[in-house]
Coordinates of C-alpha atoms in Angstrom, one line a residue:
Chain A
X1 CA -6.7 -77.2 -11.2
X2 CA -4.9 -75.7 -14.5
X3 CA -5.5 -71.9 -14.3
X4 CA -7.3 -72.3 -17.8
X5 CA -9.6 -74.6 -16.2
X6 CA -11.1 -72.0 -13.8
X7 CA -14.3 -70.5 -14.2
X8 CA -12.9 -66.9 -15.5
X9 CA -10.4 -67.9 -17.8
X10 CA -13.1 -70.8 -19.6
X11 CA -15.8 -68.1 -19.6
X12 CA -13.3 -65.2 -20.9
X13 CA -12.2 -68.1 -23.9
X14 CA -8.7 -67.7 -23.0
X15 CA -6.3 -70.9 -24.1
X16 CA -3.4 -72.4 -23.0
X17 CA -1.8 -71.4 -26.5
X18 CA -3.8 -68.0 -26.9
X19 CA -1.9 -64.9 -27.6
X20 CA -2.7 -63.4 -24.2
X21 CA -1.5 -66.8 -22.5
X22 CA 1.9 -65.3 -21.6
X23 CA 0.6 -62.3 -20.0
X24 CA -2.0 -64.1 -18.0
X25 CA 0.3 -67.1 -16.8
X26 CA 2.5 -64.3 -15.5
X27 CA -0.5 -63.8 -12.7
X28 CA -1.4 -67.3 -12.3
X29 CA -1.5 -66.4 -8.6
X30 CA -3.9 -64.3 -8.9
X31 CA -5.8 -66.4 -11.3
X32 CA -5.6 -69.0 -8.8
X33 CA -6.8 -66.8 -6.1
X34 CA -9.8 -65.5 -8.2
X35 CA -11.1 -68.8 -8.3
X36 CA -10.7 -69.3 -4.5
X37 CA -12.8 -66.4 -4.0
X38 CA -15.3 -67.6 -6.2
X39 CA -15.5 -71.1 -4.3
X40 CA -15.5 -68.7 -0.9
X41 CA -18.7 -67.0 -2.1
X42 CA -20.3 -69.7 -4.0
X43 CA -19.9 -72.2 -1.9
X44 CA -18.8 -71.4 1.7
X45 CA -18.8 -74.2 4.6
X46 CA -20.6 -71.5 6.3
X47 CA -23.4 -70.3 4.3
X48 CA -25.1 -68.3 6.6
X49 CA -28.9 -67.7 5.5
X50 CA -28.5 -68.3 1.5
X51 CA -27.3 -71.8 1.1
X52 CA -25.6 -73.0 -2.2
X53 CA -28.3 -72.9 -4.9
X54 CA -29.6 -69.5 -4.0
X55 CA -26.2 -68.2 -4.3
X56 CA -25.7 -69.5 -7.7
X57 CA -29.2 -68.0 -8.9
X58 CA -28.0 -64.5 -7.5
X59 CA -24.3 -64.8 -9.3
X60 CA -26.3 -65.8 -12.4
X61 CA -28.6 -62.4 -11.7
X62 CA -25.7 -60.5 -10.8
X63 CA -24.0 -61.7 -14.3
X64 CA -26.8 -61.0 -16.4
X65 CA -27.2 -57.5 -15.1
X66 CA -23.6 -56.9 -16.2
X67 CA -24.8 -58.5 -19.4
X68 CA -22.9 -61.7 -19.4
X69 CA -24.8 -64.2 -20.4
X70 CA -22.0 -66.8 -20.9
X71 CA -21.1 -66.3 -17.0
X72 CA -24.7 -66.3 -16.3
X73 CA -25.1 -69.6 -17.9
X74 CA -22.4 -71.1 -15.7
X75 CA -23.9 -70.0 -12.5
X76 CA -27.8 -70.9 -13.6
X77 CA -26.4 -74.4 -14.1
X78 CA -25.7 -74.7 -10.6
X79 CA -28.6 -72.8 -9.2
X80 CA -31.2 -76.2 -8.9
X81 CA -34.8 -75.4 -7.3
X82 CA -33.6 -71.3 -7.1
X83 CA -32.9 -70.8 -10.8
X84 CA -36.2 -68.9 -11.6
X85 CA -34.5 -65.8 -9.1
X86 CA -31.4 -65.6 -11.8
X87 CA -34.1 -63.6 -13.5
X88 CA -33.7 -59.7 -13.3
X89 CA -37.1 -58.9 -13.8
X90 CA -38.1 -62.0 -10.9
X91 CA -38.9 -60.0 -7.8
X92 CA -38.8 -62.8 -5.4
X93 CA -41.6 -61.8 -3.4
X94 CA -43.1 -65.3 -3.3
X95 CA -40.2 -66.6 -1.9
X96 CA -39.8 -63.6 0.8
X97 CA -36.6 -62.6 -0.8
X98 CA -38.0 -59.2 -2.1
X99 CA -35.9 -56.8 0.1
X100 CA -32.7 -59.2 -0.8
X101 CA -33.0 -58.8 -4.5
X102 CA -33.9 -55.0 -4.6
X103 CA -30.5 -55.0 -2.4
X104 CA -28.4 -57.0 -4.7
X105 CA -29.7 -55.6 -8.0
X106 CA -28.9 -51.7 -6.4
X107 CA -25.4 -52.9 -5.2
X108 CA -24.6 -54.6 -8.5
X109 CA -25.8 -51.8 -10.8
X110 CA -26.6 -48.6 -9.0
X111 CA -23.5 -48.6 -6.6
X112 CA -23.2 -45.0 -6.1
X113 CA -26.6 -44.6 -5.1
X114 CA -26.8 -47.1 -2.2
X115 CA -27.1 -45.0 0.9
X116 CA -27.3 -46.0 4.8
X117 CA -31.2 -46.7 4.3
X118 CA -30.6 -49.3 2.2
X119 CA -28.8 -51.3 4.6
X120 CA -31.1 -50.6 7.1
X121 CA -34.0 -51.5 5.0
X122 CA -32.5 -54.9 5.2
X123 CA -31.8 -54.9 8.7
X124 CA -35.5 -54.2 8.8
X125 CA -36.8 -57.1 6.7
X126 CA -34.5 -59.4 9.4
X127 CA -31.6 -60.0 7.6
X128 CA -28.8 -60.5 10.2
X129 CA -25.5 -58.3 10.0
X130 CA -23.4 -61.2 9.0
X131 CA -25.8 -62.2 6.2
X132 CA -25.6 -58.7 5.0
X133 CA -22.0 -58.7 4.5
X134 CA -22.1 -62.3 2.7
X135 CA -24.5 -60.8 0.5
X136 CA -22.4 -57.7 -0.4
X137 CA -18.9 -60.1 -0.7
X138 CA -20.9 -62.1 -3.2
X139 CA -22.4 -59.0 -5.2
X140 CA -19.1 -57.7 -5.0
X141 CA -16.8 -60.6 -6.2
X142 CA -19.3 -61.0 -9.4
X143 CA -18.4 -57.4 -10.1
X144 CA -15.1 -57.9 -10.2
X145 CA -15.3 -61.2 -12.2
X146 CA -17.5 -59.8 -14.8
X147 CA -15.2 -57.0 -15.4
X148 CA -12.3 -59.5 -15.3
X149 CA -13.7 -61.5 -18.0
X150 CA -14.9 -58.4 -20.2
X151 CA -11.4 -57.1 -20.1
X152 CA -10.1 -60.3 -20.8
X153 CA -12.1 -60.9 -23.8
X154 CA -11.2 -57.2 -25.0
X155 CA -7.5 -58.0 -24.6
X156 CA -7.8 -61.1 -27.0
X157 CA -9.8 -59.4 -29.5
X158 CA -7.6 -56.2 -29.8
X159 CA -4.1 -57.9 -29.8
Chain B
X1 CA -20.2 -36.4 16.5
X2 CA -19.3 -37.7 12.8
X3 CA -20.3 -36.0 9.6
X4 CA -20.5 -37.8 6.6
X5 CA -18.2 -36.9 3.5
X6 CA -20.1 -36.6 0.3
X7 CA -17.2 -34.8 -1.9
X8 CA -14.1 -36.4 -3.4
X9 CA -10.9 -35.7 -1.1
X10 CA -7.5 -36.6 -0.5
X11 CA -7.7 -36.1 3.1
X12 CA -8.6 -39.7 3.9
X13 CA -12.0 -40.0 6.3
X14 CA -12.6 -41.9 9.0
X15 CA -14.7 -45.2 8.0
X16 CA -18.2 -45.5 10.1
X17 CA -19.8 -48.8 9.6
X18 CA -23.5 -49.4 9.1
X19 CA -23.9 -52.3 10.9
X20 CA -22.2 -53.7 14.0
X21 CA -18.8 -55.2 13.4
X22 CA -17.6 -58.6 14.6
X23 CA -16.3 -58.3 18.3
X24 CA -12.9 -59.2 18.7
X25 CA -13.6 -60.6 22.4
X26 CA -16.5 -62.9 20.5
X27 CA -14.3 -63.9 17.4
X28 CA -13.9 -67.5 16.4
X29 CA -10.2 -69.1 16.3
X30 CA -10.9 -68.8 12.2
X31 CA -11.9 -65.0 12.5
X32 CA -8.8 -64.3 14.7
X33 CA -6.6 -66.1 12.2
X34 CA -8.2 -64.1 9.4
X35 CA -7.8 -60.9 11.4
X36 CA -4.2 -62.1 11.9
X37 CA -4.6 -60.9 15.7
X38 CA -1.5 -61.9 17.7
X39 CA -0.5 -60.7 21.2
X40 CA 1.2 -58.0 20.0
X41 CA -1.2 -56.8 17.1
X42 CA -4.5 -56.4 18.4
X43 CA -5.3 -53.2 16.3
X44 CA -8.1 -54.3 13.9
X45 CA -9.8 -51.7 12.0
X46 CA -13.6 -51.9 12.0
X47 CA -13.5 -52.3 8.3
X48 CA -11.7 -55.8 8.6
X49 CA -14.2 -56.7 11.6
X50 CA -16.9 -56.0 9.7
X51 CA -15.4 -58.1 6.8
X52 CA -15.1 -60.8 9.6
X53 CA -18.6 -61.7 9.1
X54 CA -17.8 -63.5 6.1
X55 CA -14.6 -64.8 7.3
X56 CA -14.4 -67.0 4.3
X57 CA -14.1 -64.5 1.6
X58 CA -11.9 -62.0 4.1
X59 CA -9.4 -64.9 4.1
X60 CA -9.0 -65.1 0.1
X61 CA -9.8 -61.6 -0.3
X62 CA -6.8 -60.0 1.5
X63 CA -4.0 -61.9 -0.2
X64 CA -5.6 -61.5 -3.7
X65 CA -6.1 -57.5 -2.9
X66 CA -2.3 -57.2 -2.1
X67 CA -1.3 -59.6 -5.0
X68 CA -3.3 -57.5 -7.8
X69 CA -2.0 -54.1 -6.5
X70 CA 1.4 -54.9 -5.1
X71 CA 2.8 -57.7 -6.9
X72 CA 5.9 -56.9 -8.7
X73 CA 6.2 -56.1 -12.6
X74 CA 3.7 -55.3 -14.9
X75 CA 1.9 -52.0 -14.6
X76 CA 3.6 -49.6 -12.2
X77 CA 2.4 -48.8 -8.8
X78 CA 0.8 -45.7 -9.5
X79 CA -0.9 -46.5 -12.7
X80 CA -2.7 -49.6 -10.4
X81 CA -3.8 -46.7 -8.3
X82 CA -5.1 -44.8 -11.2
X83 CA -7.2 -47.7 -12.3
X84 CA -8.7 -48.1 -8.6
X85 CA -9.2 -44.3 -8.5
X86 CA -10.9 -44.3 -11.7
X87 CA -13.5 -47.0 -10.3
X88 CA -14.0 -45.7 -6.7
X89 CA -15.0 -42.1 -8.8
X90 CA -17.5 -44.1 -10.9
X91 CA -19.1 -46.0 -7.6
X92 CA -18.5 -42.6 -5.8
X93 CA -16.8 -44.6 -2.9
X94 CA -15.5 -41.5 -1.6
X95 CA -13.1 -43.5 1.0
X96 CA -11.6 -45.8 -1.8
X97 CA -11.2 -42.6 -3.9
X98 CA -9.5 -40.5 -1.2
X99 CA -7.2 -43.4 0.0
X100 CA -6.0 -44.2 -3.4
X101 CA -5.8 -40.7 -5.0
X102 CA -3.3 -39.8 -1.6
X103 CA -1.5 -43.1 -2.7
X104 CA -1.1 -41.9 -6.3
X105 CA -0.1 -38.3 -5.1
X106 CA 2.4 -39.8 -2.7
X107 CA 3.9 -42.4 -5.4
X108 CA 4.1 -39.6 -7.9
X109 CA 5.2 -37.1 -5.5
X110 CA 2.8 -34.9 -7.1
X111 CA -0.7 -34.1 -6.8
X112 CA -1.6 -32.4 -10.2
X113 CA -3.3 -35.6 -11.6
X114 CA -5.5 -36.1 -8.8
X115 CA -6.2 -32.5 -8.4
X116 CA -7.3 -32.2 -11.8
X117 CA -9.5 -35.5 -11.7
X118 CA -11.4 -34.0 -8.2
X119 CA -11.8 -31.0 -10.0
X120 CA -13.3 -31.9 -13.5
X121 CA -13.9 -35.5 -13.2
X122 CA -13.7 -37.5 -16.3
X123 CA -13.2 -34.3 -18.3
X124 CA -9.8 -33.9 -16.5
X125 CA -6.7 -32.8 -18.5
X126 CA -4.3 -35.7 -18.6
X127 CA -1.3 -36.8 -20.1
X128 CA -2.0 -39.4 -23.2
X129 CA -0.9 -42.1 -21.3
X130 CA -3.0 -41.7 -17.9
X131 CA -6.3 -40.5 -20.1
X132 CA -6.2 -44.4 -21.8
X133 CA -5.7 -45.9 -18.8
X134 CA -8.2 -43.6 -16.7
X135 CA -11.0 -43.8 -19.6
X136 CA -10.4 -47.9 -19.9
X137 CA -10.7 -48.2 -16.1
X138 CA -13.5 -45.8 -16.0
X139 CA -15.6 -47.5 -18.5
X140 CA -14.5 -51.2 -17.3
X141 CA -16.1 -49.8 -14.0
X142 CA -19.5 -48.8 -15.4
X143 CA -22.8 -50.9 -14.4
X144 CA -22.9 -52.9 -17.1
X145 CA -19.2 -52.4 -18.0
X146 CA -19.0 -50.5 -21.3
X147 CA -14.9 -50.5 -22.3
X148 CA -14.8 -51.8 -25.8
X149 CA -12.2 -52.4 -28.4
X150 CA -11.4 -48.8 -29.2
X151 CA -10.8 -48.4 -25.2
X152 CA -8.4 -51.5 -25.7
X153 CA -6.5 -50.2 -28.7
X154 CA -5.9 -46.7 -27.1
X155 CA -4.1 -48.7 -24.3
X156 CA -1.8 -50.1 -27.1
X157 CA -1.5 -46.8 -28.8
X158 CA 0.0 -45.2 -25.9
X159 CA 2.2 -48.3 -25.1
X160 CA 1.1 -50.4 -22.8
X161 CA 2.3 -54.3 -23.1
X162 CA 0.3 -57.2 -22.6
X163 CA 1.4 -57.3 -18.5
X164 CA 0.2 -54.0 -18.3
X165 CA -3.2 -54.2 -19.7
X166 CA -3.9 -57.3 -17.7
X167 CA -2.7 -55.4 -14.3
X168 CA -4.9 -52.4 -15.2
X169 CA -8.1 -54.8 -16.1
X170 CA -7.4 -56.3 -12.7
X171 CA -6.8 -53.2 -10.5
X172 CA -10.1 -51.5 -12.1
X173 CA -11.9 -54.9 -11.7
X174 CA -10.8 -55.2 -7.9
X175 CA -12.5 -51.8 -7.0
X176 CA -15.7 -53.1 -8.4
X177 CA -15.3 -55.6 -5.6
X178 CA -13.6 -53.2 -2.8
X179 CA -16.2 -50.3 -3.5
X180 CA -19.4 -52.5 -3.2
X181 CA -17.8 -53.3 0.2
X182 CA -17.0 -50.1 1.6
X183 CA -19.5 -47.5 -0.1
X184 CA -22.4 -50.1 0.9
X185 CA -21.3 -51.2 4.3
X186 CA -20.3 -47.7 5.8
X187 CA -20.0 -43.9 5.6
X188 CA -16.9 -42.0 5.2
X189 CA -17.0 -39.5 8.3
X190 CA -15.2 -36.7 9.6
X191 CA -15.0 -36.7 13.5
X192 CA -15.5 -32.8 14.4
X193 CA -12.8 -32.9 16.7
X194 CA -10.4 -33.2 13.8
X195 CA -12.9 -31.1 11.9

């Protein structure tokens, strides 16, 4: 895969002959590893309690919380039967996911307010420690990807 | 006994996990490989053992982290640390802020900038280049991100090249990730014996 075919560069609208392409090609290893990280959090071999469709829905939800509708659409198209959970107003109560969604939303957009009780609350709701780490990695990767994409868009616009 | 730290400091605290880290004796071959455990290297931090619960992510994140913070060329090491610090201050990741303020001060052999940031926050008196870098990284780290065209223009005005700007975008964004692991999965603590 060319770096220009990775999710982050496609969503940011970076083109192979664009004015930022030279600087970005200089960090091609980082762009390649960014795609590998996306694959690891969205489509891991061992997905624990959260299957690939649910992960895509959660990624779309976090992208929406970061106000990136283009990236949200990318993930929503992969969310299958879990697509409804990508809507930030959806509580997930019907699917037994209200504690998980509340945690994700807080980690995504109120990071500084996270406290020990947020983690112990998830444990009390029956989420395994390994799955708590998996959730954090998913949200945390999206925090990185949305900010990388936002920065790349600004670079192109202001060059 | 351990006391949780709530104020920014360059004195790097201990990191105490809020959940149970992977036990080395029970680690899978894939986890051991990601942890780089060898007969001569059996020391692994609680942080990395916690992240080993999601070994597929850990394996790809470590080299990505190192490339963004340390690869040659582009933005200087200390300016990448400033980007990391700005994000960590926005997200109030006390542990990350301590590590990266300490690195910034050591690379610069000067504590003036990080002293000012911890004393006055975003209103700190910074030189124009540090000001543009810090503001861009700080606004990128907000949730949702608020950096805009004027912030990008400010980076160009103080002389940052495209390669330097890309490295700043990457280091600030990377700490959007790192903060959401460190600050969420554990507490920064001072153990009483070294208080």
